[in-house]
Amino acid sequence: MDCENCGERKAKITLTEIEENEMRTVNLCSTCATLKGVSVGSGSPPIADLLAHLGGGAGDTLFEAGGEACEYCGTGAAEFRKSGRLGCPQCYVQFDRQLRALLRRVHGAWQHMGKVYVSTALDTDPAHVRLSTLRRRLERAVEIEDFESAADLRDEIHVLTEAS
């Protein structure tokens, strides 16, 4: 496939841009991608980019330079920031506190919550389903400390329970 920008070279990168709520995908050669500001061939893994952009809070203390290293394999801050990978299974135990902080910062929780199945059976009361959904969302909002949303959800639950 040829580059959609210059049409001269083979496209090696697919760039997805979202502007004004409109998504557009463009196939570009390395040169055109570089001109658009996309780093090409940096070999930088996504986790390293994530850590670099986290900024204050948990991102600064996570694997800080000169900090602790894995007692088993010796992986430390520099290696983790460079490769985005831990060295061995023991690293997950050694850096449990830092990894939990990173996951909390990125995902709002350190443990996967998953999706909850809600029955769509005909005999299920829609108000009951709505109420249980709101309660789960409230619980999640409190867990991730989104208190503004939690207050809105609490009020909505109150209105539904008063109507019942």
XYZ file of N, CA, C and O in Angstrom:
656
model
N 0.841 -1.170 0.000
C 0.000 0.000 0.000
C 0.892 1.241 0.000
O 1.860 1.326 0.739
N 0.557 2.206 -0.822
C 1.335 3.434 -0.913
C 0.921 4.416 0.171
O -0.206 4.391 0.673
N 1.842 5.334 0.485
C 1.596 6.382 1.461
C 0.464 7.277 0.947
O 0.476 7.708 -0.201
N -0.517 7.537 1.799
C -1.652 8.369 1.395
C -1.316 9.851 1.388
O -2.099 10.656 0.890
N -0.156 10.219 1.922
C 0.241 11.625 1.959
C 1.066 11.992 0.730
O 0.716 12.910 0.006
N 2.167 11.252 0.498
C 3.047 11.592 -0.623
C 2.802 10.713 -1.854
O 3.071 11.131 -2.970
N 2.339 9.489 -1.661
C 2.081 8.575 -2.763
C 3.332 8.026 -3.407
O 3.260 7.298 -4.397
N 4.504 8.347 -2.878
C 5.780 7.929 -3.479
C 6.360 6.678 -2.832
O 6.986 5.874 -3.506
N 6.193 6.525 -1.522
C 6.804 5.408 -0.801
C 5.721 4.489 -0.235
O 4.556 4.846 -0.173
N 6.164 3.315 0.192
C 5.252 2.339 0.790
C 4.851 2.781 2.202
O 5.692 3.258 2.965
N 3.587 2.625 2.531
C 3.089 2.971 3.866
C 3.550 1.920 4.858
O 3.452 0.726 4.600
N 4.081 2.382 5.978
C 4.546 1.474 7.026
C 3.836 1.727 8.343
O 3.949 0.955 9.270
N 3.115 2.840 8.430
C 2.475 3.230 9.681
C 1.029 3.581 9.425
O 0.714 4.272 8.459
N 0.151 3.099 10.288
C -1.255 3.471 10.229
C -1.510 4.441 11.369
O -1.308 4.109 12.532
N -1.925 5.636 11.029
C -2.163 6.690 12.012
C -3.660 6.954 12.097
O -4.306 7.175 11.073
N -4.195 6.911 13.292
C -5.609 7.216 13.497
C -5.691 8.563 14.186
O -5.122 8.750 15.256
N -6.384 9.490 13.570
C -6.546 10.835 14.116
C -8.016 11.075 14.431
O -8.887 10.653 13.687
N -8.259 11.761 15.536
C -9.624 12.134 15.886
C -9.656 13.643 16.015
O -8.968 14.218 16.860
N -10.417 14.271 15.140
C -10.562 15.719 15.163
C -12.043 16.056 15.133
O -12.774 15.590 14.261
N -12.471 16.869 16.093
C -13.856 17.299 16.197
C -14.822 16.104 16.127
O -15.746 16.068 15.331
N -14.543 15.093 16.945
C -15.367 13.880 17.050
C -15.465 13.089 15.753
O -16.397 12.330 15.549
N -14.519 13.276 14.849
C -14.492 12.530 13.597
C -13.175 11.768 13.509
O -12.100 12.351 13.609
N -13.273 10.444 13.350
C -12.084 9.607 13.290
C -11.667 9.385 11.842
O -12.511 9.132 10.979
N -10.348 9.506 11.600
C -9.814 9.306 10.260
C -8.534 8.477 10.371
O -7.681 8.761 11.195
N -8.414 7.443 9.549
C -7.231 6.593 9.535
C -6.450 6.868 8.267
O -7.021 6.897 7.172
N -5.129 7.073 8.424
C -4.254 7.390 7.292
C -3.061 6.448 7.321
O -2.467 6.211 8.372
N -2.697 5.898 6.166
C -1.519 5.048 6.037
C -0.383 5.908 5.507
O -0.496 6.516 4.440
N 0.718 5.951 6.267
C 1.829 6.840 5.943
C 3.145 6.096 5.843
O 3.352 5.075 6.495
N 4.061 6.672 5.049
C 5.427 6.168 5.018
C 6.161 6.743 6.230
O 5.654 7.661 6.894
N 7.354 6.246 6.519
C 8.110 6.704 7.684
C 8.395 8.201 7.627
O 8.307 8.901 8.629
N 8.739 8.707 6.440
C 9.075 10.123 6.282
C 7.876 11.012 6.587
O 7.981 11.976 7.354
N 6.737 10.714 6.002
C 5.527 11.520 6.229
C 5.054 11.411 7.673
O 4.572 12.392 8.243
N 5.206 10.231 8.279
C 4.819 10.058 9.673
C 5.694 10.938 10.563
O 5.190 11.591 11.484
N 6.986 10.983 10.280
C 7.899 11.824 11.047
C 7.520 13.290 10.902
O 7.534 14.052 11.876
N 7.162 13.713 9.687
C 6.747 15.095 9.459
C 5.473 15.447 10.224
O 5.266 16.597 10.604
N 4.628 14.435 10.476
C 3.397 14.669 11.242
C 3.636 14.586 12.745
O 2.729 14.764 13.539
N 4.884 14.296 13.143
C 5.216 14.256 14.564
C 5.104 12.898 15.207
O 5.154 12.778 16.430
N 4.959 11.852 14.405
C 4.881 10.494 14.935
C 6.288 9.947 15.013
O 7.020 9.965 14.018
N 6.709 9.476 16.203
C 8.055 8.931 16.325
C 8.081 7.557 15.668
O 7.228 6.716 15.922
N 9.049 7.366 14.809
C 9.159 6.132 14.034
C 10.425 5.396 14.442
O 11.491 5.976 14.503
N 10.263 4.101 14.738
C 11.429 3.271 15.021
C 12.110 3.589 16.340
O 13.263 3.281 16.514
N 11.406 4.205 17.277
C 12.027 4.527 18.556
C 12.206 3.272 19.402
O 13.042 3.240 20.277
N 11.383 2.255 19.116
C 11.457 1.026 19.888
C 10.966 1.214 21.316
O 11.132 0.365 22.150
N 10.365 2.337 21.593
C 9.885 2.647 22.936
C 8.585 1.904 23.193
O 7.607 2.120 22.498
N 8.565 0.995 24.164
C 7.333 0.252 24.437
C 6.286 1.149 25.076
O 6.619 2.152 25.709
N 5.020 0.809 24.932
C 3.950 1.640 25.470
C 4.072 1.923 26.965
O 3.794 3.019 27.400
N 4.508 0.946 27.767
C 4.585 1.181 29.213
C 5.622 2.242 29.531
O 5.436 3.058 30.418
N 6.730 2.266 28.775
C 7.754 3.287 29.007
C 7.208 4.669 28.676
O 7.470 5.643 29.382
N 6.438 4.777 27.590
C 5.811 6.047 27.239
C 4.823 6.454 28.320
O 4.742 7.617 28.698
N 4.068 5.495 28.814
C 3.097 5.773 29.858
C 3.791 6.322 31.096
O 3.374 7.332 31.659
N 4.857 5.673 31.519
C 5.584 6.128 32.693
C 6.170 7.516 32.483
O 6.177 8.342 33.387
N 6.636 7.780 31.276
C 7.229 9.079 30.983
C 6.196 10.193 31.052
O 6.506 11.317 31.407
N 4.928 9.887 30.724
C 3.886 10.904 30.691
C 3.059 10.992 31.966
O 2.206 11.855 32.088
N 3.286 10.091 32.917
C 2.467 10.105 34.123
C 2.634 11.374 34.937
O 1.689 11.889 35.493
N 3.829 11.865 35.045
C 4.040 13.077 35.837
C 3.817 12.813 37.304
O 3.815 11.695 37.741
N 3.554 13.847 38.080
C 3.462 13.809 39.534
C 2.825 12.589 40.140
O 2.352 11.703 39.468
N 2.826 12.537 41.425
C 2.191 11.455 42.163
C 2.915 10.139 42.019
O 4.118 10.056 42.129
N 2.146 9.086 41.742
C 2.692 7.728 41.687
C 3.741 7.583 40.608
O 4.654 6.798 40.733
N 3.643 8.332 39.526
C 4.592 8.211 38.430
C 5.993 8.605 38.813
O 6.962 8.065 38.308
N 6.151 9.577 39.744
C 7.476 10.028 40.135
C 8.175 9.041 41.049
O 9.380 8.895 40.993
N 7.436 8.380 41.908
C 8.069 7.487 42.865
C 8.186 6.070 42.333
O 8.925 5.280 42.877
N 7.470 5.758 41.276
C 7.518 4.408 40.738
C 8.866 4.151 40.091
O 9.248 4.850 39.161
N 9.586 3.208 40.606
C 10.882 2.831 40.060
C 11.793 4.038 39.896
O 12.390 4.247 38.857
N 11.902 4.851 40.933
C 12.746 6.035 40.849
C 14.204 5.635 40.677
O 14.643 4.581 41.132
N 14.959 6.481 39.974
C 16.370 6.209 39.684
C 17.114 5.965 40.996
O 16.945 6.681 41.970
N 17.926 4.923 40.997
C 18.704 4.599 42.173
C 17.890 3.892 43.249
O 18.391 3.623 44.326
N 16.615 3.604 42.959
C 15.748 2.934 43.928
C 16.088 1.464 44.024
O 17.097 0.987 43.512
N 15.201 0.749 44.680
C 15.436 -0.675 44.897
C 15.480 -1.459 43.586
O 14.928 -1.046 42.578
N 16.155 -2.576 43.628
C 16.234 -3.486 42.480
C 15.715 -4.843 42.941
O 15.709 -5.147 44.133
N 15.276 -5.645 41.988
C 14.780 -6.983 42.305
C 15.912 -7.802 42.930
O 17.016 -7.858 42.393
N 15.621 -8.425 44.062
C 16.623 -9.225 44.757
C 17.007 -10.475 43.976
O 18.090 -11.016 44.139
N 16.115 -10.924 43.096
C 16.356 -12.161 42.358
C 17.120 -11.927 41.058
O 18.119 -12.566 40.792
N 16.635 -10.971 40.215
C 17.259 -10.777 38.898
C 18.012 -9.460 38.761
O 18.726 -9.252 37.782
N 17.822 -8.534 39.707
C 18.545 -7.274 39.664
C 17.904 -6.176 38.824
O 18.462 -5.097 38.671
N 16.721 -6.424 38.274
C 16.047 -5.395 37.476
C 15.710 -4.209 38.369
O 15.181 -4.374 39.455
N 16.036 -3.022 37.877
C 15.772 -1.813 38.645
C 15.085 -0.765 37.793
O 14.565 -1.058 36.707
N 15.093 0.453 38.263
C 14.384 1.562 37.611
C 14.811 1.780 36.169
O 13.977 1.897 35.276
N 16.108 1.849 35.947
C 16.600 2.162 34.597
C 16.151 1.112 33.584
O 15.681 1.451 32.493
N 16.267 -0.162 33.942
C 15.872 -1.227 33.026
C 14.368 -1.204 32.758
O 13.920 -1.375 31.635
N 13.590 -0.991 33.834
C 12.142 -0.988 33.660
C 11.695 0.182 32.801
O 10.878 0.036 31.900
N 12.238 1.366 33.066
C 11.857 2.543 32.273
C 12.288 2.400 30.815
O 11.598 2.859 29.920
N 13.428 1.753 30.583
C 13.923 1.603 29.209
C 13.129 0.554 28.437
O 12.715 0.783 27.303
N 12.900 -0.601 29.048
C 12.258 -1.700 28.323
C 10.756 -1.783 28.547
O 10.043 -2.347 27.728
N 10.281 -1.246 29.663
C 8.863 -1.378 29.992
C 8.516 -2.772 30.456
O 7.344 -3.135 30.541
N 9.531 -3.567 30.767
C 9.308 -4.955 31.184
C 10.023 -5.237 32.494
O 11.103 -4.730 32.739
N 9.403 -6.079 33.302
C 10.065 -6.547 34.507
C 10.928 -7.743 34.138
O 10.697 -8.398 33.129
N 11.924 -8.035 34.974
C 12.904 -9.051 34.616
C 12.516 -10.481 34.896
O 12.975 -11.395 34.216
N 11.687 -10.712 35.911
C 11.359 -12.083 36.290
C 10.042 -12.084 37.079
O 9.555 -11.022 37.465
N 9.488 -13.269 37.333
C 8.244 -13.328 38.118
C 8.399 -12.737 39.521
O 7.456 -12.191 40.078
N 9.592 -12.819 40.090
C 9.838 -12.304 41.431
C 9.717 -10.778 41.485
O 9.402 -10.207 42.524
N 9.911 -10.101 40.337
C 9.781 -8.642 40.268
C 8.376 -8.197 40.670
O 8.197 -7.143 41.283
N 7.372 -8.996 40.319
C 5.993 -8.639 40.645
C 5.770 -8.645 42.158
O 4.972 -7.883 42.678
N 6.485 -9.508 42.854
C 6.402 -9.552 44.307
C 7.201 -8.392 44.898
O 6.735 -7.658 45.763
N 8.416 -8.210 44.388
C 9.320 -7.171 44.884
C 8.722 -5.771 44.707
O 8.836 -4.929 45.584
N 8.089 -5.512 43.565
C 7.587 -4.174 43.253
C 6.062 -4.083 43.362
O 5.440 -3.258 42.704
N 5.473 -4.927 44.185
C 4.019 -4.974 44.334
C 3.431 -3.598 44.640
O 2.477 -3.164 43.990
N 4.001 -2.895 45.595
C 3.471 -1.587 46.001
C 3.506 -0.588 44.844
O 2.523 0.099 44.564
N 4.618 -0.531 44.120
C 4.752 0.417 43.016
C 3.829 0.066 41.855
O 3.233 0.945 41.236
N 3.710 -1.224 41.554
C 2.853 -1.643 40.448
C 1.384 -1.371 40.763
O 0.630 -0.929 39.897
N 0.982 -1.599 42.010
C -0.396 -1.296 42.399
C -0.673 0.203 42.265
O -1.744 0.609 41.821
N 0.298 1.024 42.655
C 0.132 2.482 42.534
C -0.009 2.880 41.071
O -0.849 3.723 40.724
N 0.791 2.273 40.206
C 0.718 2.576 38.777
C -0.634 2.156 38.204
O -1.286 2.930 37.497
N -1.087 0.964 38.526
C -2.374 0.481 38.023
C -3.530 1.329 38.536
O -4.455 1.632 37.791
N -3.468 1.723 39.813
C -4.505 2.588 40.364
C -4.542 3.920 39.621
O -5.595 4.457 39.332
N -3.366 4.438 39.316
C -3.272 5.731 38.636
C -3.822 5.651 37.216
O -4.519 6.546 36.756
N -3.521 4.577 36.521
C -3.918 4.432 35.124
C -5.366 3.977 34.977
O -6.119 4.529 34.185
N -5.770 2.961 35.744
C -7.076 2.343 35.558
C -8.106 2.697 36.622
O -9.265 2.324 36.500
N -7.675 3.348 37.690
C -8.609 3.675 38.758
C -8.721 2.579 39.797
O -9.359 2.758 40.817
N -8.129 1.435 39.539
C -8.127 0.324 40.493
C -6.929 -0.560 40.173
O -6.430 -0.549 39.056
N -6.465 -1.299 41.144
C -5.320 -2.168 40.888
C -5.753 -3.578 40.518
O -4.958 -4.396 40.107
N -7.047 -3.855 40.637
C -7.567 -5.184 40.352
C -8.653 -5.083 39.288
O -9.485 -4.183 39.332
N -8.647 -6.013 38.331
C -9.651 -6.011 37.265
C -11.026 -6.284 37.860
O -11.213 -7.221 38.618
N -11.980 -5.425 37.503
C -13.326 -5.557 38.046
C -14.246 -6.341 37.112
O -15.200 -6.948 37.539
N -14.001 -6.279 35.819
C -14.808 -7.018 34.851
C -16.174 -6.405 34.657
O -16.503 -5.361 35.183
N -16.965 -7.076 33.865
C -18.327 -6.633 33.594
C -19.280 -7.527 34.380
O -19.013 -8.692 34.619
N -20.390 -6.983 34.760
C -21.383 -7.732 35.527
C -22.557 -8.038 34.613
O -23.090 -7.153 33.948
N -22.942 -9.294 34.569
C -24.063 -9.706 33.739
C -25.368 -9.266 34.370
O -25.597 -9.456 35.552
N -26.203 -8.629 33.588
C -27.533 -8.244 34.043
C -28.529 -8.997 33.177
O -28.515 -8.874 31.954
N -29.394 -9.766 33.816
C -30.368 -10.562 33.097
C -31.339 -9.673 32.336
O -31.791 -8.646 32.821
N -31.656 -10.094 31.129
C -32.635 -9.358 30.329
C -33.923 -10.171 30.223
O -34.687 -10.009 29.282
N -34.131 -11.033 31.216
C -35.342 -11.861 31.214
C -36.569 -10.964 31.260
O -36.555 -9.883 31.848
N -37.648 -11.428 30.634
C -38.872 -10.638 30.548
C -39.505 -10.360 31.909
O -40.154 -9.341 32.096
N -39.285 -11.291 32.867
C -39.913 -11.110 34.170
C -39.106 -10.184 35.091
O -39.495 -9.951 36.220
N -37.980 -9.662 34.627
C -37.159 -8.775 35.434
C -37.734 -7.362 35.392
O -38.002 -6.821 34.330
N -37.904 -6.777 36.553
C -38.448 -5.426 36.670
C -37.394 -4.419 36.192
O -36.284 -4.374 36.749
N -37.675 -3.593 35.166
C -36.702 -2.633 34.652
C -36.219 -1.645 35.716
O -35.051 -1.268 35.720
N -37.080 -1.252 36.626
C -36.679 -0.328 37.688
C -35.660 -0.990 38.613
O -34.693 -0.362 39.048
N -35.872 -2.291 38.910
C -34.942 -3.038 39.763
C -33.578 -3.166 39.083
O -32.537 -3.001 39.722
N -33.593 -3.473 37.777
C -32.343 -3.592 37.015
C -31.618 -2.251 37.013
O -30.404 -2.176 37.237
N -32.351 -1.163 36.779
C -31.764 0.180 36.758
C -31.161 0.520 38.118
O -30.055 1.058 38.208
N -31.867 0.184 39.177
C -31.391 0.468 40.526
C -30.120 -0.307 40.849
O -29.163 0.250 41.389
N -30.077 -1.590 40.502
C -28.874 -2.384 40.785
C -27.688 -1.903 39.937
O -26.550 -1.882 40.409
N -27.951 -1.475 38.699
C -26.893 -0.930 37.857
C -26.336 0.353 38.463
O -25.119 0.552 38.523
N -27.225 1.220 38.921
C -26.790 2.474 39.542
C -25.975 2.213 40.810
O -24.971 2.887 41.065
N -26.390 1.227 41.597
C -25.646 0.904 42.831
C -24.240 0.399 42.512
O -23.282 0.738 43.210
N -24.104 -0.436 41.476
C -22.768 -0.909 41.072
C -21.910 0.256 40.594
O -20.727 0.343 40.906
N -22.522 1.150 39.805
C -21.777 2.315 39.314
C -21.366 3.228 40.465
O -20.265 3.777 40.467
N -22.223 3.368 41.470
C -21.896 4.170 42.653
C -20.715 3.558 43.397
O -19.777 4.250 43.781
N -20.769 2.247 43.578
C -19.675 1.547 44.258
C -18.353 1.762 43.522
O -17.322 2.043 44.124
N -18.394 1.651 42.215
C -17.191 1.843 41.398
C -16.693 3.286 41.483
O -15.487 3.539 41.595
N -17.595 4.259 41.448
C -17.210 5.670 41.528
C -16.525 5.967 42.864
O -15.543 6.705 42.918
N -17.039 5.374 43.948
C -16.419 5.571 45.251
C -15.036 4.923 45.282
O -14.080 5.500 45.803
N -14.906 3.726 44.702
C -13.608 3.036 44.672
C -12.543 3.863 43.976
O -11.398 3.905 44.416
N -12.912 4.513 42.869
C -11.917 5.290 42.122
C -11.895 6.751 42.560
O -11.233 7.582 41.952
N -12.627 7.037 43.639
C -12.659 8.362 44.248
C -13.169 9.443 43.302
O -12.701 10.571 43.305
N -14.167 9.085 42.484
C -14.838 10.051 41.621
C -16.095 10.492 42.369
O -17.202 10.068 42.078
N -15.896 11.372 43.350
C -16.963 11.721 44.277
C -18.066 12.556 43.638
O -19.209 12.504 44.067
N -17.737 13.306 42.613
C -18.766 14.095 41.931
C -19.781 13.165 41.257
O -20.987 13.331 41.413
N -19.273 12.177 40.526
C -20.170 11.196 39.902
C -20.913 10.389 40.954
O -22.097 10.075 40.793
N -20.216 10.060 42.034
C -20.835 9.284 43.112
C -22.016 10.044 43.709
O -23.064 9.457 43.982
N -21.867 11.343 43.895
C -22.963 12.140 44.447
C -24.156 12.159 43.495
O -25.309 12.032 43.921
N -23.887 12.299 42.189
C -24.965 12.284 41.200
C -25.691 10.938 41.207
O -26.921 10.871 41.161
N -24.903 9.853 41.263
C -25.494 8.512 41.280
C -26.300 8.291 42.556
O -27.394 7.719 42.521
N -25.791 8.761 43.697
C -26.508 8.639 44.968
C -27.869 9.334 44.889
O -28.884 8.781 45.307
N -27.854 10.531 44.293
C -29.115 11.275 44.158
C -30.098 10.547 43.245
O -31.297 10.492 43.524
N -29.592 9.976 42.163
C -30.451 9.245 41.227
C -31.038 7.999 41.898
O -32.211 7.669 41.713
N -30.221 7.317 42.702
C -30.693 6.143 43.445
C -31.783 6.566 44.421
O -32.812 5.898 44.567
N -31.563 7.679 45.098
C -32.543 8.183 46.065
C -33.880 8.463 45.388
O -34.950 8.097 45.907
N -33.849 9.099 44.206
C -35.075 9.404 43.469
C -35.801 8.104 43.103
O -37.026 7.997 43.240
N -35.045 7.103 42.610
C -35.668 5.832 42.223
C -36.263 5.086 43.410
O -37.336 4.493 43.309
N -35.572 5.104 44.553
C -36.096 4.386 45.718
C -37.314 5.093 46.317
O -38.209 4.444 46.845
N -37.354 6.400 46.218
C -38.519 7.158 46.710
C -39.747 6.879 45.823
O -40.863 6.825 46.314
N -39.504 6.680 44.505
C -40.607 6.432 43.573
C -41.179 5.023 43.736
O -42.312 4.763 43.352
N -40.388 4.116 44.298
C -40.837 2.716 44.434
C -41.826 2.514 45.519
O -41.973 3.056 46.496
